[in-house]
């Protein structure tokens, strides 16, 4: 998941070779870029994360952990089908 999310950040921010400790805001991130990243997360993992998720977890490392928690809390796809 780390490499996928890092690739999303790189794509949305237009930066290559990001490290897990890099900060979204230091890289020039704003609400529009965050919305792009969250759209990619939704498409890939099927969760609708709120914008604050990236603002509250501004490093890739923190954000990956937060997305993992969101995935764990989300109902499983196809459950009960």
mmCIF file of N, CA, C and O in Angstrom:
data_model
loop_
_atom_site.group_PDB
_atom_site.id
_atom_site.type_symbol
_atom_site.label_atom_id
_atom_site.label_comp_id
_atom_site.label_asym_id
_atom_site.label_seq_id
_atom_site.Cartn_x
_atom_site.Cartn_y
_atom_site.Cartn_z
ATOM 1 N N UNK A 1 0.827 -1.189 0.000
ATOM 2 C CA UNK A 1 0.000 0.000 0.000
ATOM 3 C C UNK A 1 0.874 1.258 0.000
ATOM 4 O O UNK A 1 0.491 2.251 -0.604
ATOM 5 N N UNK A 2 2.022 1.220 0.646
ATOM 6 C CA UNK A 2 2.897 2.393 0.707
ATOM 7 C C UNK A 2 3.320 2.821 -0.694
ATOM 8 O O UNK A 2 3.249 4.011 -1.027
ATOM 9 N N UNK A 3 3.717 1.885 -1.524
ATOM 10 C CA UNK A 3 4.186 2.258 -2.862
ATOM 11 C C UNK A 3 3.040 2.806 -3.716
ATOM 12 O O UNK A 3 3.244 3.753 -4.485
ATOM 13 N N UNK A 4 1.853 2.250 -3.564
ATOM 14 C CA UNK A 4 0.699 2.739 -4.320
ATOM 15 C C UNK A 4 0.348 4.164 -3.908
ATOM 16 O O UNK A 4 0.165 5.049 -4.759
ATOM 17 N N UNK A 5 0.277 4.401 -2.608
ATOM 18 C CA UNK A 5 -0.073 5.730 -2.118
ATOM 19 C C UNK A 5 1.032 6.736 -2.448
ATOM 20 O O UNK A 5 0.749 7.870 -2.832
ATOM 21 N N UNK A 6 2.272 6.331 -2.344
ATOM 22 C CA UNK A 6 3.379 7.214 -2.738
ATOM 23 C C UNK A 6 3.248 7.601 -4.206
ATOM 24 O O UNK A 6 3.464 8.764 -4.564
ATOM 25 N N UNK A 7 2.882 6.634 -5.041
ATOM 26 C CA UNK A 7 2.698 6.920 -6.466
ATOM 27 C C UNK A 7 1.549 7.907 -6.683
ATOM 28 O O UNK A 7 1.635 8.789 -7.545
ATOM 29 N N UNK A 8 0.478 7.785 -5.894
ATOM 30 C CA UNK A 8 -0.634 8.738 -5.984
ATOM 31 C C UNK A 8 -0.160 10.144 -5.633
ATOM 32 O O UNK A 8 -0.509 11.113 -6.309
ATOM 33 N N UNK A 9 0.612 10.259 -4.565
ATOM 34 C CA UNK A 9 1.135 11.576 -4.152
ATOM 35 C C UNK A 9 2.029 12.141 -5.252
ATOM 36 O O UNK A 9 1.930 13.309 -5.594
ATOM 37 N N UNK A 10 2.925 11.309 -5.782
ATOM 38 C CA UNK A 10 3.838 11.769 -6.826
ATOM 39 C C UNK A 10 3.062 12.257 -8.044
ATOM 40 O O UNK A 10 3.368 13.319 -8.597
ATOM 41 N N UNK A 11 2.055 11.498 -8.426
ATOM 42 C CA UNK A 11 1.230 11.869 -9.584
ATOM 43 C C UNK A 11 0.498 13.192 -9.342
ATOM 44 O O UNK A 11 0.513 14.083 -10.189
ATOM 45 N N UNK A 12 -0.143 13.313 -8.190
ATOM 46 C CA UNK A 12 -0.939 14.504 -7.891
ATOM 47 C C UNK A 12 -0.070 15.746 -7.671
ATOM 48 O O UNK A 12 -0.465 16.855 -8.035
ATOM 49 N N UNK A 13 1.103 15.563 -7.080
ATOM 50 C CA UNK A 13 1.980 16.693 -6.779
ATOM 51 C C UNK A 13 2.967 17.000 -7.906
ATOM 52 O O UNK A 13 3.609 18.047 -7.898
ATOM 53 N N UNK A 14 3.116 16.069 -8.860
ATOM 54 C CA UNK A 14 4.063 16.266 -9.942
ATOM 55 C C UNK A 14 5.508 16.179 -9.494
ATOM 56 O O UNK A 14 6.362 16.894 -10.009
ATOM 57 N N UNK A 15 5.764 15.290 -8.516
ATOM 58 C CA UNK A 15 7.099 15.129 -7.946
ATOM 59 C C UNK A 15 7.454 13.638 -7.983
ATOM 60 O O UNK A 15 6.607 12.795 -7.738
ATOM 61 N N UNK A 16 8.705 13.323 -8.287
ATOM 62 C CA UNK A 16 9.150 11.926 -8.302
ATOM 63 C C UNK A 16 10.037 11.619 -7.110
ATOM 64 O O UNK A 16 10.697 12.505 -6.572
ATOM 65 N N UNK A 17 10.062 10.358 -6.721
ATOM 66 C CA UNK A 17 10.991 9.887 -5.702
ATOM 67 C C UNK A 17 10.700 10.350 -4.288
ATOM 68 O O UNK A 17 11.633 10.621 -3.532
ATOM 69 N N UNK A 18 9.437 10.420 -3.912
ATOM 70 C CA UNK A 18 9.089 10.872 -2.563
ATOM 71 C C UNK A 18 9.475 9.839 -1.506
ATOM 72 O O UNK A 18 9.391 8.643 -1.740
ATOM 73 N N UNK A 19 9.861 10.334 -0.358
ATOM 74 C CA UNK A 19 10.191 9.490 0.788
ATOM 75 C C UNK A 19 9.004 9.496 1.754
ATOM 76 O O UNK A 19 8.241 10.462 1.785
ATOM 77 N N UNK A 20 8.842 8.440 2.567
ATOM 78 C CA UNK A 20 7.690 8.338 3.472
ATOM 79 C C UNK A 20 7.539 9.485 4.459
ATOM 80 O O UNK A 20 6.431 9.806 4.871
ATOM 81 N N UNK A 21 8.622 10.143 4.814
ATOM 82 C CA UNK A 21 8.545 11.217 5.811
ATOM 83 C C UNK A 21 8.288 12.596 5.195
ATOM 84 O O UNK A 21 8.189 13.592 5.902
ATOM 85 N N UNK A 22 8.143 12.662 3.875
ATOM 86 C CA UNK A 22 7.916 13.956 3.237
ATOM 87 C C UNK A 22 6.526 14.484 3.566
ATOM 88 O O UNK A 22 5.558 13.745 3.663
ATOM 89 N N UNK A 23 6.461 15.806 3.729
ATOM 90 C CA UNK A 23 5.236 16.465 4.173
ATOM 91 C C UNK A 23 4.469 17.030 2.977
ATOM 92 O O UNK A 23 5.028 17.731 2.132
ATOM 93 N N UNK A 24 3.191 16.723 2.952
ATOM 94 C CA UNK A 24 2.289 17.159 1.886
ATOM 95 C C UNK A 24 2.362 18.669 1.655
ATOM 96 O O UNK A 24 2.435 19.132 0.524
ATOM 97 N N UNK A 25 2.345 19.431 2.726
ATOM 98 C CA UNK A 25 2.327 20.888 2.609
ATOM 99 C C UNK A 25 3.680 21.445 2.169
ATOM 100 O O UNK A 25 3.735 22.398 1.395
ATOM 101 N N UNK A 26 4.763 20.827 2.636
ATOM 102 C CA UNK A 26 6.099 21.253 2.212
ATOM 103 C C UNK A 26 6.313 21.014 0.718
ATOM 104 O O UNK A 26 7.132 21.673 0.086
ATOM 105 N N UNK A 27 5.563 20.057 0.170
ATOM 106 C CA UNK A 27 5.667 19.730 -1.249
ATOM 107 C C UNK A 27 4.741 20.579 -2.115
ATOM 108 O O UNK A 27 4.659 20.389 -3.319
ATOM 109 N N UNK A 28 4.046 21.521 -1.472
ATOM 110 C CA UNK A 28 3.156 22.408 -2.212
ATOM 111 C C UNK A 28 1.720 21.931 -2.287
ATOM 112 O O UNK A 28 0.923 22.461 -3.064
ATOM 113 N N UNK A 29 1.376 20.932 -1.485
ATOM 114 C CA UNK A 29 0.020 20.402 -1.488
ATOM 115 C C UNK A 29 -1.007 21.400 -0.972
ATOM 116 O O UNK A 29 -0.707 22.206 -0.093
ATOM 117 N N UNK A 30 -2.189 21.343 -1.551
ATOM 118 C CA UNK A 30 -3.304 22.173 -1.119
ATOM 119 C C UNK A 30 -4.581 21.339 -1.211
ATOM 120 O O UNK A 30 -4.522 20.138 -1.492
ATOM 121 N N UNK A 31 -5.724 21.972 -1.005
ATOM 122 C CA UNK A 31 -6.977 21.208 -0.972
ATOM 123 C C UNK A 31 -7.313 20.571 -2.321
ATOM 124 O O UNK A 31 -7.879 19.476 -2.364
ATOM 125 N N UNK A 32 -6.951 21.208 -3.419
ATOM 126 C CA UNK A 32 -7.220 20.621 -4.734
ATOM 127 C C UNK A 32 -6.381 19.372 -4.979
ATOM 128 O O UNK A 32 -6.874 18.363 -5.491
ATOM 129 N N UNK A 33 -5.118 19.435 -4.593
ATOM 130 C CA UNK A 33 -4.239 18.271 -4.733
ATOM 131 C C UNK A 33 -4.702 17.158 -3.794
ATOM 132 O O UNK A 33 -4.726 15.989 -4.176
ATOM 133 N N UNK A 34 -5.102 17.523 -2.582
ATOM 134 C CA UNK A 34 -5.604 16.532 -1.629
ATOM 135 C C UNK A 34 -6.838 15.832 -2.189
ATOM 136 O O UNK A 34 -6.968 14.609 -2.073
ATOM 137 N N UNK A 35 -7.720 16.588 -2.830
ATOM 138 C CA UNK A 35 -8.926 15.997 -3.418
ATOM 139 C C UNK A 35 -8.564 15.002 -4.523
ATOM 140 O O UNK A 35 -9.189 13.945 -4.643
ATOM 141 N N UNK A 36 -7.537 15.309 -5.301
ATOM 142 C CA UNK A 36 -7.079 14.375 -6.338
ATOM 143 C C UNK A 36 -6.573 13.081 -5.711
ATOM 144 O O UNK A 36 -6.888 11.986 -6.181
ATOM 145 N N UNK A 37 -5.775 13.210 -4.656
ATOM 146 C CA UNK A 37 -5.231 12.031 -3.982
ATOM 147 C C UNK A 37 -6.370 11.195 -3.398
ATOM 148 O O UNK A 37 -6.392 9.965 -3.539
ATOM 149 N N UNK A 38 -7.325 11.851 -2.761
ATOM 150 C CA UNK A 38 -8.441 11.121 -2.159
ATOM 151 C C UNK A 38 -9.304 10.439 -3.215
ATOM 152 O O UNK A 38 -9.833 9.351 -2.974
ATOM 153 N N UNK A 39 -9.437 11.043 -4.396
ATOM 154 C CA UNK A 39 -10.169 10.399 -5.487
ATOM 155 C C UNK A 39 -9.451 9.133 -5.947
ATOM 156 O O UNK A 39 -10.087 8.103 -6.215
ATOM 157 N N UNK A 40 -8.135 9.186 -6.000
ATOM 158 C CA UNK A 40 -7.348 8.001 -6.360
ATOM 159 C C UNK A 40 -7.473 6.914 -5.295
ATOM 160 O O UNK A 40 -7.583 5.730 -5.617
ATOM 161 N N UNK A 41 -7.484 7.324 -4.032
ATOM 162 C CA UNK A 41 -7.654 6.380 -2.926
ATOM 163 C C UNK A 41 -9.023 5.703 -3.027
ATOM 164 O O UNK A 41 -9.146 4.485 -2.867
ATOM 165 N N UNK A 42 -10.046 6.508 -3.316
ATOM 166 C CA UNK A 42 -11.393 5.951 -3.428
ATOM 167 C C UNK A 42 -11.463 4.934 -4.569
ATOM 168 O O UNK A 42 -12.026 3.852 -4.412
ATOM 169 N N UNK A 43 -10.890 5.289 -5.700
ATOM 170 C CA UNK A 43 -10.905 4.390 -6.854
ATOM 171 C C UNK A 43 -10.146 3.087 -6.569
ATOM 172 O O UNK A 43 -10.595 2.009 -6.926
ATOM 173 N N UNK A 44 -9.012 3.200 -5.907
ATOM 174 C CA UNK A 44 -8.168 2.025 -5.656
ATOM 175 C C UNK A 44 -8.689 1.144 -4.519
ATOM 176 O O UNK A 44 -8.666 -0.076 -4.622
ATOM 177 N N UNK A 45 -9.130 1.782 -3.428
ATOM 178 C CA UNK A 45 -9.463 1.026 -2.221
ATOM 179 C C UNK A 45 -10.949 1.021 -1.873
ATOM 180 O O UNK A 45 -11.368 0.324 -0.952
ATOM 181 N N UNK A 46 -11.739 1.823 -2.582
ATOM 182 C CA UNK A 46 -13.178 1.816 -2.352
ATOM 183 C C UNK A 46 -13.634 2.500 -1.078
ATOM 184 O O UNK A 46 -14.724 2.217 -0.587
ATOM 185 N N UNK A 47 -12.806 3.389 -0.541
ATOM 186 C CA UNK A 47 -13.215 4.130 0.659
ATOM 187 C C UNK A 47 -13.327 5.608 0.323
ATOM 188 O O UNK A 47 -12.576 6.128 -0.494
ATOM 189 N N UNK A 48 -14.282 6.253 0.943
ATOM 190 C CA UNK A 48 -14.464 7.689 0.764
ATOM 191 C C UNK A 48 -13.914 8.401 1.991
ATOM 192 O O UNK A 48 -14.621 8.582 2.973
ATOM 193 N N UNK A 49 -12.658 8.772 1.929
ATOM 194 C CA UNK A 49 -12.010 9.450 3.042
ATOM 195 C C UNK A 49 -12.307 10.937 2.975
ATOM 196 O O UNK A 49 -12.430 11.514 1.892
ATOM 197 N N UNK A 50 -12.413 11.541 4.135
ATOM 198 C CA UNK A 50 -12.647 12.984 4.211
ATOM 199 C C UNK A 50 -11.344 13.736 3.955
ATOM 200 O O UNK A 50 -10.259 13.229 4.206
ATOM 201 N N UNK A 51 -11.491 14.962 3.489
ATOM 202 C CA UNK A 51 -10.344 15.808 3.182
ATOM 203 C C UNK A 51 -9.415 15.967 4.385
ATOM 204 O O UNK A 51 -8.197 16.015 4.245
ATOM 205 N N UNK A 52 -9.994 16.007 5.571
ATOM 206 C CA UNK A 52 -9.171 16.202 6.770
ATOM 207 C C UNK A 52 -8.178 15.058 6.983
ATOM 208 O O UNK A 52 -7.179 15.225 7.667
ATOM 209 N N UNK A 53 -8.424 13.887 6.380
ATOM 210 C CA UNK A 53 -7.518 12.755 6.562
ATOM 211 C C UNK A 53 -6.099 13.118 6.128
ATOM 212 O O UNK A 53 -5.141 12.812 6.829
ATOM 213 N N UNK A 54 -5.980 13.803 5.023
ATOM 214 C CA UNK A 54 -4.644 14.184 4.548
ATOM 215 C C UNK A 54 -4.097 15.385 5.321
ATOM 216 O O UNK A 54 -2.906 15.484 5.573
ATOM 217 N N UNK A 55 -4.983 16.280 5.756
ATOM 218 C CA UNK A 55 -4.538 17.441 6.523
ATOM 219 C C UNK A 55 -4.099 17.040 7.935
ATOM 220 O O UNK A 55 -3.173 17.632 8.481
ATOM 221 N N UNK A 56 -4.748 16.031 8.506
ATOM 222 C CA UNK A 56 -4.387 15.544 9.840
ATOM 223 C C UNK A 56 -3.198 14.591 9.807
ATOM 224 O O UNK A 56 -2.599 14.309 10.852
ATOM 225 N N UNK A 57 -2.871 14.069 8.640
ATOM 226 C CA UNK A 57 -1.784 13.100 8.472
ATOM 227 C C UNK A 57 -0.940 13.524 7.281
ATOM 228 O O UNK A 57 -0.998 12.907 6.213
ATOM 229 N N UNK A 58 -0.144 14.584 7.438
ATOM 230 C CA UNK A 58 0.495 15.223 6.284
ATOM 231 C C UNK A 58 1.736 14.540 5.707
ATOM 232 O O UNK A 58 2.230 14.985 4.673
ATOM 233 N N UNK A 59 2.230 13.481 6.332
ATOM 234 C CA UNK A 59 3.336 12.763 5.704
ATOM 235 C C UNK A 59 2.789 11.493 5.058
ATOM 236 O O UNK A 59 1.729 10.994 5.447
ATOM 237 N N UNK A 60 3.488 10.986 4.075
ATOM 238 C CA UNK A 60 3.053 9.756 3.417
ATOM 239 C C UNK A 60 2.913 8.645 4.455
ATOM 240 O O UNK A 60 1.922 7.906 4.464
ATOM 241 N N UNK A 61 3.884 8.555 5.329
ATOM 242 C CA UNK A 61 3.898 7.530 6.377
ATOM 243 C C UNK A 61 2.638 7.598 7.238
ATOM 244 O O UNK A 61 1.961 6.590 7.454
ATOM 245 N N UNK A 62 2.305 8.783 7.727
ATOM 246 C CA UNK A 62 1.112 8.969 8.555
ATOM 247 C C UNK A 62 -0.156 8.707 7.750
ATOM 248 O O UNK A 62 -1.110 8.098 8.241
ATOM 249 N N UNK A 63 -0.158 9.179 6.507
ATOM 250 C CA UNK A 63 -1.329 9.028 5.664
ATOM 251 C C UNK A 63 -1.600 7.555 5.348
ATOM 252 O O UNK A 63 -2.751 7.112 5.374
ATOM 253 N N UNK A 64 -0.565 6.797 5.078
ATOM 254 C CA UNK A 64 -0.722 5.364 4.814
ATOM 255 C C UNK A 64 -1.340 4.672 6.035
ATOM 256 O O UNK A 64 -2.256 3.857 5.900
ATOM 257 N N UNK A 65 -0.851 5.008 7.224
ATOM 258 C CA UNK A 65 -1.418 4.433 8.450
ATOM 259 C C UNK A 65 -2.891 4.800 8.588
ATOM 260 O O UNK A 65 -3.726 3.966 8.938
ATOM 261 N N UNK A 66 -3.226 6.057 8.311
ATOM 262 C CA UNK A 66 -4.605 6.525 8.431
ATOM 263 C C UNK A 66 -5.513 5.835 7.413
ATOM 264 O O UNK A 66 -6.644 5.449 7.740
ATOM 265 N N UNK A 67 -5.031 5.662 6.196
ATOM 266 C CA UNK A 67 -5.815 4.952 5.181
ATOM 267 C C UNK A 67 -6.019 3.496 5.609
ATOM 268 O O UNK A 67 -7.115 2.955 5.461
ATOM 269 N N UNK A 68 -4.988 2.897 6.173
ATOM 270 C CA UNK A 68 -5.119 1.532 6.689
ATOM 271 C C UNK A 68 -6.189 1.424 7.760
ATOM 272 O O UNK A 68 -6.975 0.464 7.775
ATOM 273 N N UNK A 69 -6.238 2.405 8.633
ATOM 274 C CA UNK A 69 -7.278 2.422 9.674
ATOM 275 C C UNK A 69 -8.663 2.595 9.057
ATOM 276 O O UNK A 69 -9.620 1.952 9.489
ATOM 277 N N UNK A 70 -8.772 3.455 8.052
ATOM 278 C CA UNK A 70 -10.048 3.646 7.354
ATOM 279 C C UNK A 70 -10.490 2.346 6.680
ATOM 280 O O UNK A 70 -11.660 1.988 6.724
ATOM 281 N N UNK A 71 -9.547 1.658 6.056
ATOM 282 C CA UNK A 71 -9.869 0.382 5.407
ATOM 283 C C UNK A 71 -10.341 -0.659 6.412
ATOM 284 O O UNK A 71 -11.288 -1.396 6.160
ATOM 285 N N UNK A 72 -9.665 -0.700 7.555
ATOM 286 C CA UNK A 72 -10.039 -1.672 8.596
ATOM 287 C C UNK A 72 -11.428 -1.385 9.143
ATOM 288 O O UNK A 72 -12.164 -2.308 9.502
ATOM 289 N N UNK A 73 -11.807 -0.108 9.204
ATOM 290 C CA UNK A 73 -13.099 0.284 9.761
ATOM 291 C C UNK A 73 -14.225 0.195 8.738
ATOM 292 O O UNK A 73 -15.394 0.153 9.113
ATOM 293 N N UNK A 74 -13.877 0.160 7.459
ATOM 294 C CA UNK A 74 -14.887 0.156 6.392
ATOM 295 C C UNK A 74 -15.527 -1.218 6.273
ATOM 296 O O UNK A 74 -14.849 -2.246 6.460
ATOM 297 N N UNK A 75 -16.819 -1.260 5.941
ATOM 298 C CA UNK A 75 -17.461 -2.549 5.681
ATOM 299 C C UNK A 75 -16.770 -3.224 4.490
ATOM 300 O O UNK A 75 -16.356 -2.544 3.543
ATOM 301 N N UNK A 76 -16.618 -4.506 4.556
ATOM 302 C CA UNK A 76 -15.961 -5.241 3.471
ATOM 303 C C UNK A 76 -16.830 -5.214 2.229
ATOM 304 O O UNK A 76 -18.041 -5.373 2.305
ATOM 305 N N UNK A 77 -16.197 -5.029 1.084
ATOM 306 C CA UNK A 77 -16.925 -5.031 -0.181
ATOM 307 C C UNK A 77 -17.503 -6.426 -0.419
ATOM 308 O O UNK A 77 -16.840 -7.429 -0.191
ATOM 309 N N UNK A 78 -18.742 -6.444 -0.828
ATOM 310 C CA UNK A 78 -19.377 -7.717 -1.148
ATOM 311 C C UNK A 78 -19.900 -8.464 0.062
ATOM 312 O O UNK A 78 -20.413 -9.563 -0.073
ATOM 313 N N UNK A 79 -19.734 -7.907 1.253
ATOM 314 C CA UNK A 79 -20.209 -8.605 2.454
ATOM 315 C C UNK A 79 -21.722 -8.741 2.401
ATOM 316 O O UNK A 79 -22.434 -7.816 2.069
ATOM 317 N N UNK A 80 -22.184 -9.926 2.661
ATOM 318 C CA UNK A 80 -23.613 -10.184 2.665
ATOM 319 C C UNK A 80 -24.213 -10.351 1.291
ATOM 320 O O UNK A 80 -25.412 -10.484 1.121
ATOM 321 N N UNK A 81 -23.374 -10.373 0.270
ATOM 322 C CA UNK A 81 -23.905 -10.507 -1.085
ATOM 323 C C UNK A 81 -24.039 -11.946 -1.475
ATOM 324 O O UNK A 81 -23.414 -12.810 -0.983
#
